[in-house]
Short mmCIF file of C-alpha atoms in Angstrom, two decimals:
data_model
loop_
_atom_site.label_atom_id
_atom_site.label_comp_id
_atom_site.label_asym_id
_atom_site.label_seq_id
_atom_site.Cartn_x
_atom_site.Cartn_y
_atom_site.Cartn_z
CA UNK P 71 32.39 5.16 52.19
CA UNK P 72 28.65 5.05 51.59
CA UNK P 73 27.42 1.67 49.89
CA UNK P 74 24.78 2.61 47.74
CA UNK P 75 21.57 0.77 48.32
CA UNK P 76 20.41 -2.43 46.30
CA UNK P 77 16.84 -2.49 44.43
CA UNK P 78 14.15 -5.49 44.82
CA UNK P 79 15.97 -8.69 42.80
CA UNK P 80 13.84 -9.17 39.69
CA UNK P 81 12.60 -12.67 39.21
CA UNK P 82 12.48 -12.90 35.79
CA UNK P 83 16.44 -11.77 35.92
CA UNK P 84 17.63 -14.36 38.29
CA UNK P 85 15.15 -17.54 37.24
CA UNK P 86 14.13 -17.93 32.97
CA UNK P 87 10.72 -18.04 32.86
CA UNK P 88 9.40 -22.25 32.41
CA UNK P 89 8.27 -20.98 28.56
CA UNK P 90 11.93 -19.71 27.84
CA UNK P 91 13.63 -22.62 29.56
CA UNK P 92 11.64 -24.87 27.12
CA UNK P 93 12.48 -23.38 24.09
CA UNK P 94 16.15 -23.12 24.97
CA UNK P 95 16.16 -26.90 25.67
CA UNK P 96 13.83 -27.49 22.31
CA UNK P 97 17.03 -25.28 20.37
CA UNK P 98 19.73 -27.46 21.93
CA UNK P 99 18.05 -30.40 20.90
CA UNK P 100 17.36 -29.62 17.46
CA UNK P 101 20.98 -27.99 17.23
CA UNK P 102 22.08 -31.12 18.52
CA UNK P 103 20.55 -33.29 16.31
CA UNK P 104 21.58 -31.15 13.16
CA UNK P 105 24.93 -31.35 13.77
CA UNK P 106 24.86 -34.87 14.03
CA UNK P 107 23.12 -35.15 10.98
CA UNK P 108 25.67 -33.45 8.96
CA UNK P 109 28.50 -34.99 10.48
CA UNK P 110 26.95 -38.55 9.07
CA UNK P 111 26.09 -36.56 5.83
CA UNK P 112 29.77 -35.67 5.48
CA UNK P 113 30.39 -39.14 6.36
CA UNK P 114 28.10 -40.67 3.47
CA UNK P 115 29.12 -38.32 1.01
CA UNK P 116 32.97 -39.73 1.83
CA UNK P 117 32.30 -42.82 1.59
CA UNK P 118 30.58 -42.17 -1.83
CA UNK P 119 33.14 -40.44 -2.91
CA UNK P 120 35.49 -43.42 -1.51
CA UNK P 121 33.55 -46.07 -3.48
CA UNK P 122 33.98 -44.23 -6.70
CA UNK P 123 37.75 -43.24 -6.60
CA UNK P 124 39.24 -46.39 -5.15
CA UNK P 125 38.39 -48.48 -8.62
CA UNK P 126 39.81 -45.74 -10.78
CA UNK P 127 42.80 -45.41 -8.92
CA UNK P 128 44.13 -48.74 -10.26
CA UNK P 129 46.68 -47.79 -12.73
CA UNK P 130 45.97 -48.08 -16.12
CA UNK P 131 42.26 -48.53 -17.71
CA UNK P 132 40.28 -50.18 -14.57
CA UNK P 133 37.38 -51.08 -16.66
CA UNK P 134 39.31 -52.57 -19.37
CA UNK P 135 41.61 -54.83 -16.86
CA UNK P 136 38.25 -56.06 -14.99
CA UNK P 137 36.68 -57.24 -18.73
CA UNK P 138 39.43 -58.53 -19.53
CA UNK P 139 40.20 -60.58 -16.08
CA UNK P 140 36.10 -61.62 -16.33
CA UNK P 141 36.28 -62.81 -19.87
CA UNK P 142 39.02 -65.24 -19.17
CA UNK P 143 36.21 -66.83 -16.56
CA UNK P 144 33.21 -66.24 -18.85
CA UNK P 145 32.17 -64.63 -21.85
CA UNK P 146 30.97 -61.38 -21.35
CA UNK P 147 27.64 -59.78 -23.00
CA UNK P 148 27.30 -56.36 -24.63
CA UNK P 149 25.16 -55.39 -21.76
CA UNK P 150 27.49 -56.56 -19.05
CA UNK P 151 30.52 -54.88 -20.72
CA UNK P 152 28.62 -51.27 -21.14
CA UNK P 153 27.69 -51.60 -17.68
CA UNK P 154 31.11 -52.28 -16.45
CA UNK P 155 32.25 -49.12 -18.09
CA UNK P 156 29.72 -47.05 -16.60
CA UNK P 157 30.25 -48.08 -13.45
CA UNK P 158 33.91 -47.87 -13.37
CA UNK P 159 34.66 -45.04 -16.44
CA UNK P 160 35.04 -45.11 -20.19
CA UNK P 161 38.53 -44.50 -21.22
CA UNK P 162 39.10 -40.68 -22.18
CA UNK P 163 35.89 -39.67 -20.41
CA UNK P 164 36.38 -36.64 -18.03
CA UNK P 165 36.65 -37.93 -13.81
CA UNK P 166 34.17 -35.28 -12.86
CA UNK P 167 32.19 -36.23 -15.95
CA UNK P 168 32.38 -39.96 -14.54
CA UNK P 169 31.69 -38.21 -11.12
CA UNK P 170 28.59 -36.43 -11.68
CA UNK P 171 27.32 -40.00 -13.78
CA UNK P 172 28.13 -42.08 -10.87
CA UNK P 173 26.47 -39.81 -8.49
CA UNK P 174 23.26 -40.09 -10.56
CA UNK P 175 23.27 -43.66 -10.98
CA UNK P 176 23.53 -44.24 -6.44
CA UNK P 177 20.48 -41.72 -6.59
CA UNK P 178 18.38 -43.83 -9.04
CA UNK P 179 20.18 -47.23 -7.15
CA UNK P 180 21.55 -48.03 -10.64
CA UNK P 181 24.62 -50.05 -10.18
CA UNK P 182 24.05 -51.80 -13.49
CA UNK P 183 24.14 -55.38 -14.35
CA UNK P 184 24.93 -58.40 -12.56
CA UNK P 185 27.72 -60.92 -13.78
CA UNK P 186 26.62 -63.76 -11.54
CA UNK P 187 23.01 -63.50 -11.75
CA UNK P 188 22.58 -62.11 -15.29
CA UNK P 189 20.87 -60.10 -16.86
CA UNK P 190 19.50 -59.41 -13.42
CA UNK P 191 20.27 -55.51 -12.37
CA UNK P 192 22.41 -55.22 -9.29
CA UNK P 193 20.07 -53.68 -7.20
CA UNK P 194 17.11 -56.54 -7.75
CA UNK P 195 19.92 -58.80 -6.59
CA UNK P 196 20.63 -56.78 -3.32
CA UNK P 197 16.58 -56.30 -2.68
CA UNK P 198 16.30 -60.02 -2.47
CA UNK P 199 19.19 -60.39 0.00
CA UNK P 200 18.65 -57.42 2.31
CA UNK P 201 15.28 -58.29 4.40
CA UNK P 202 17.07 -61.33 5.44
CA UNK P 203 20.28 -59.35 6.81
CA UNK P 204 18.34 -56.28 7.72
CA UNK P 205 16.33 -58.79 10.09
CA UNK P 206 18.89 -61.35 11.51
CA UNK P 207 21.08 -58.04 12.47
CA UNK P 208 18.19 -56.21 14.04
CA UNK P 209 16.89 -58.67 15.99
CA UNK P 210 20.14 -60.51 17.36
CA UNK P 211 21.63 -57.21 18.19
CA UNK P 212 18.81 -56.25 19.92
CA UNK P 213 18.32 -59.18 22.08
CA UNK P 214 21.82 -59.62 22.72
CA UNK P 215 22.42 -55.89 24.06
CA UNK P 216 18.99 -56.55 26.37
CA UNK P 217 20.33 -59.94 27.10
CA UNK P 218 23.66 -58.65 28.06
CA UNK P 219 23.01 -55.37 29.93
CA UNK P 220 20.69 -57.12 31.77
CA UNK P 221 22.37 -59.92 33.24
CA UNK P 222 25.68 -57.17 33.92
CA UNK P 223 23.25 -55.27 35.94
CA UNK P 224 22.81 -58.72 38.16
CA UNK P 225 26.27 -59.34 38.02
CA UNK P 226 27.91 -56.14 38.81
CA UNK P 227 25.32 -55.63 41.80
CA UNK P 228 26.30 -58.60 43.12
CA UNK P 229 29.94 -59.43 42.41
CA UNK P 230 31.50 -62.39 44.06
CA UNK P 231 28.53 -63.93 44.06
CA UNK P 232 27.75 -67.50 42.33
CA UNK P 233 26.13 -65.78 38.83
CA UNK P 234 29.08 -63.63 38.73
CA UNK P 235 31.70 -65.80 39.60
CA UNK P 236 30.06 -68.17 36.57
CA UNK P 237 28.90 -65.35 33.92
CA UNK P 238 31.94 -63.04 33.75
CA UNK P 239 34.76 -65.42 32.67
CA UNK P 240 32.29 -67.52 30.33
CA UNK P 241 31.26 -64.14 28.88
CA UNK P 242 34.75 -63.05 28.36
CA UNK P 243 35.59 -66.81 26.94
CA UNK P 244 32.63 -66.11 24.30
CA UNK P 245 33.34 -62.79 23.53
CA UNK P 246 36.79 -63.77 22.43
CA UNK P 247 35.66 -66.61 20.11
CA UNK P 248 35.08 -65.02 16.34
CA UNK P 249 31.82 -65.21 14.83
CA UNK P 250 32.69 -68.06 12.27
CA UNK P 251 34.08 -70.31 14.88
CA UNK P 252 30.97 -69.97 16.95
CA UNK P 253 28.89 -70.83 13.68
CA UNK P 254 31.20 -74.07 12.81
CA UNK P 255 30.57 -75.27 16.25
CA UNK P 256 26.98 -75.03 16.56
CA UNK P 257 26.78 -76.61 13.15
CA UNK P 258 28.83 -79.51 14.09
CA UNK P 259 26.90 -80.39 17.51
CA UNK P 260 22.94 -79.24 16.39
CA UNK P 261 23.81 -79.79 12.50
CA UNK P 262 25.74 -82.76 12.14
CA UNK P 263 25.87 -84.69 15.33
CA UNK P 264 22.05 -84.09 16.80
CA UNK P 265 20.55 -83.35 13.22
CA UNK P 266 17.69 -80.94 15.45
CA UNK P 267 18.40 -77.91 12.87
CA UNK P 268 19.24 -76.83 9.14
CA UNK P 269 22.31 -75.84 8.71
CA UNK P 270 22.21 -74.14 5.23
CA UNK P 271 19.53 -71.76 3.56
CA UNK P 272 16.79 -69.66 4.54
CA UNK P 273 13.77 -71.98 4.23
CA UNK P 274 13.04 -75.20 2.90
CA UNK P 275 14.04 -75.61 -0.94
CA UNK P 276 10.85 -77.22 -2.24
CA UNK P 277 8.35 -74.34 -0.38
CA UNK P 278 7.40 -71.06 -2.10
CA UNK P 279 7.84 -67.77 -0.28
CA UNK P 280 5.18 -66.24 1.69
CA UNK P 281 3.35 -65.36 4.44
CA UNK P 282 1.67 -68.35 5.52
CA UNK P 283 2.25 -70.58 8.42
CA UNK P 284 4.59 -72.90 6.64
CA UNK P 285 7.02 -70.91 5.20
CA UNK P 286 7.03 -68.57 8.05
CA UNK P 287 7.99 -71.79 10.30
CA UNK P 288 10.38 -73.11 7.86
CA UNK P 289 11.98 -69.41 8.01
CA UNK P 290 12.27 -69.34 11.83
CA UNK P 291 13.64 -72.92 11.91
CA UNK P 292 16.90 -71.88 9.44
CA UNK P 293 17.48 -68.65 11.42
CA UNK P 294 17.87 -70.29 14.75
CA UNK P 295 21.69 -71.36 14.53
CA UNK P 296 22.73 -67.95 12.26
CA UNK P 297 20.56 -65.83 15.40
CA UNK P 298 22.27 -68.14 18.15
CA UNK P 299 25.39 -67.67 16.73
CA UNK P 300 25.27 -63.75 16.74
CA UNK P 301 24.01 -63.56 19.87
CA UNK P 302 26.72 -65.88 21.67
CA UNK P 303 29.06 -64.45 20.05
CA UNK P 304 28.32 -60.81 21.08
CA UNK P 305 26.35 -60.93 24.49
CA UNK P 306 29.37 -61.04 26.78
CA UNK P 307 30.99 -57.97 25.60
CA UNK P 308 27.84 -56.28 26.51
CA UNK P 309 27.49 -58.40 29.80
CA UNK P 310 31.50 -57.41 30.92
CA UNK P 311 31.10 -54.01 29.68
CA UNK P 312 27.78 -53.33 32.11
CA UNK P 313 28.89 -55.78 34.63
CA UNK P 314 32.28 -53.20 34.92
CA UNK P 315 30.06 -49.85 35.17
CA UNK P 316 27.75 -51.14 38.05
CA UNK P 317 30.67 -52.26 39.82
CA UNK P 318 31.89 -48.16 39.44
CA UNK P 319 28.36 -47.15 39.64
CA UNK P 320 26.80 -49.18 42.80
CA UNK P 321 29.94 -47.09 44.94
CA UNK P 322 28.90 -43.75 44.28
CA UNK P 323 27.28 -41.22 46.61
CA UNK P 324 23.84 -40.70 45.44
CA UNK P 325 23.17 -44.57 45.47
CA UNK P 326 24.79 -44.76 49.04
CA UNK P 327 22.16 -42.00 49.65
CA UNK P 328 19.22 -43.87 48.32
CA UNK P 329 20.56 -47.12 50.15
CA UNK P 330 20.62 -44.76 53.59
CA UNK P 331 17.11 -43.60 52.86
CA UNK P 332 15.95 -47.32 52.69
CA UNK P 333 14.53 -47.40 49.62
CA UNK P 334 14.31 -50.75 48.04
CA UNK P 335 16.92 -53.23 46.69
CA UNK P 336 15.40 -53.29 42.90
CA UNK P 337 14.28 -49.87 43.43
CA UNK P 338 18.33 -48.53 44.22
CA UNK P 339 19.64 -51.17 41.96
CA UNK P 340 17.47 -50.12 38.38
CA UNK P 341 16.57 -46.49 39.24
CA UNK P 342 19.68 -45.35 40.51
CA UNK P 343 22.65 -47.49 39.43
CA UNK P 344 21.82 -49.17 36.08
CA UNK P 345 20.06 -46.42 34.94
CA UNK P 346 23.10 -44.30 34.87
CA UNK P 347 25.43 -47.09 34.35
CA UNK P 348 23.83 -48.04 30.99
CA UNK P 349 24.85 -44.71 29.47
CA UNK P 350 28.20 -45.73 28.21
CA UNK P 351 27.05 -49.57 26.69
CA UNK P 352 24.60 -47.16 24.66
CA UNK P 353 27.14 -45.27 22.92
CA UNK P 354 29.44 -48.39 22.68
CA UNK P 355 26.48 -49.94 20.56
CA UNK P 356 27.15 -47.49 18.26
CA UNK P 357 30.73 -48.16 17.74
CA UNK P 358 30.19 -52.21 17.68
CA UNK P 359 27.78 -51.96 15.03
CA UNK P 360 30.07 -52.45 12.11
CA UNK P 361 31.86 -55.21 14.18
CA UNK P 362 28.32 -57.19 14.06
CA UNK P 363 27.75 -56.30 10.58
CA UNK P 364 30.88 -57.62 9.64
CA UNK P 365 30.25 -61.00 11.89
CA UNK P 366 27.43 -60.83 10.59
CA UNK P 367 28.88 -61.34 6.74
CA UNK P 368 30.62 -64.54 7.82
CA UNK P 369 27.84 -66.17 9.58
CA UNK P 370 25.52 -66.18 6.38
CA UNK P 371 28.74 -67.60 4.34
CA UNK P 372 28.73 -70.56 6.93
CA UNK P 373 25.12 -70.76 7.12
CA UNK P 374 24.44 -70.27 3.02
CA UNK P 375 21.97 -67.83 4.68
CA UNK P 376 20.30 -65.54 1.85
CA UNK P 377 21.54 -62.43 3.04
CA UNK P 378 23.97 -59.17 1.88
CA UNK P 379 27.12 -61.31 2.95
CA UNK P 380 26.18 -64.79 1.31
CA UNK P 381 25.61 -62.56 -1.71
CA UNK P 382 29.10 -60.95 -1.31
CA UNK P 383 30.50 -64.26 -1.05
CA UNK P 384 28.92 -64.93 -4.22
CA UNK P 385 29.84 -61.65 -6.33
CA UNK P 386 34.00 -62.59 -5.05
CA UNK P 387 33.63 -66.33 -6.22
CA UNK P 388 32.05 -65.11 -9.56
CA UNK P 389 34.42 -62.16 -9.79
CA UNK P 390 31.22 -59.83 -10.05
CA UNK P 391 32.89 -56.10 -9.83
CA UNK P 392 29.72 -54.64 -10.07
CA UNK P 393 27.66 -56.33 -7.44
CA UNK P 394 30.90 -56.28 -4.81
CA UNK P 395 31.01 -52.64 -5.60
CA UNK P 396 27.00 -51.91 -4.94
CA UNK P 397 27.71 -54.06 -1.84
CA UNK P 398 30.30 -52.62 -0.46
CA UNK P 399 28.39 -49.09 -0.59
CA UNK P 400 25.35 -50.37 0.81
CA UNK P 401 27.03 -51.90 3.92
CA UNK P 402 29.16 -48.71 4.71
CA UNK P 403 25.56 -46.53 4.33
CA UNK P 404 23.93 -49.42 6.19
CA UNK P 405 26.63 -49.03 9.46
CA UNK P 406 26.87 -44.90 8.98
CA UNK P 407 22.78 -44.76 9.20
CA UNK P 408 22.68 -47.46 12.61
CA UNK P 409 25.12 -45.42 13.95
CA UNK P 410 23.24 -42.22 13.89
CA UNK P 411 20.42 -44.11 15.00
CA UNK P 412 22.34 -45.07 18.37
CA UNK P 413 23.44 -41.80 18.31
CA UNK P 414 20.54 -39.78 18.42
CA UNK P 415 19.16 -42.34 20.98
CA UNK P 416 22.19 -41.51 23.08
CA UNK P 417 21.56 -37.80 23.23
CA UNK P 418 17.78 -38.02 24.03
CA UNK P 419 18.73 -40.23 26.98
CA UNK P 420 21.90 -37.94 28.60
CA UNK P 421 21.68 -33.98 28.15
CA UNK P 422 24.93 -33.66 29.26
CA UNK P 423 25.81 -35.29 25.53
CA UNK P 424 23.50 -32.42 23.88
CA UNK P 425 25.27 -29.76 26.24
CA UNK P 426 29.05 -30.75 25.41
CA UNK P 427 28.67 -31.33 22.06
CA UNK P 428 25.88 -28.77 20.83
#
């Protein structure tokens, strides 16, 4: 049997050109982000639709029932009654027409008139509290993630040391405490017993808001206890998760090879072990945003902090349904947006996520 001779191998077929490979990577990245964007767009549409349907699935006429319930506590004006009918549906109006009207209101941030802060529009009320919540949640979430991950790297690379023996059980204990319980303990210790820090409000009541030194110092002083509560209640979870991943990663072959090559301990720990061990923590960051936001609402209620959580408490206390419905929608969309950002960062730092999901 004669075996035909093979010709020379075409290098362009065996190894793709760098330009073609770069275009393929960019195309895969774009496809990944478009798919994630489509997923979260569908989730946002479902959240908006559920926020529209749930009040209307109540038996009978929900708007008239809510108006009757609210008028038992206070007299409603004509504008307030009209706003409730626009939000929860006029009797006899087709559901589809109500849905189109509702979507138009959402697109224009028109959620009606607040009952608790009458005659202020609901969106104006939310705008006053949203910066406080975004600032506190953003700062404390990033701070607790960085501190917990860094401590987890040190603890996981030195298993059995004094630092690991103390921080791991202490973090597990702190992580098991609910947010409002930590807040009450801090109020009792630093606010009541020691009188070091204010226990309520976002700034001193006798000051006018503005970008000046005394006002910013007052905001910082009033934000210490709420921020400390958020960090103490959430840093333990990051530490334990990162520590467990480091324990597994430091025994991998590529880490052992790096040590055998005589690389420095710091380079092996951060560049080889921590770089790969931090990926599950980034993925977990997106999953825990909802828990952090719910804990933030309780912390704001405990400290009477002028954010979205305290507005929700005021809305529930005043039976302000337009404000409650708008806050539920804003919180849902904010959690989805934060999850999209965290999911995008995970796709950027781990190419395997783009390859498996695209």
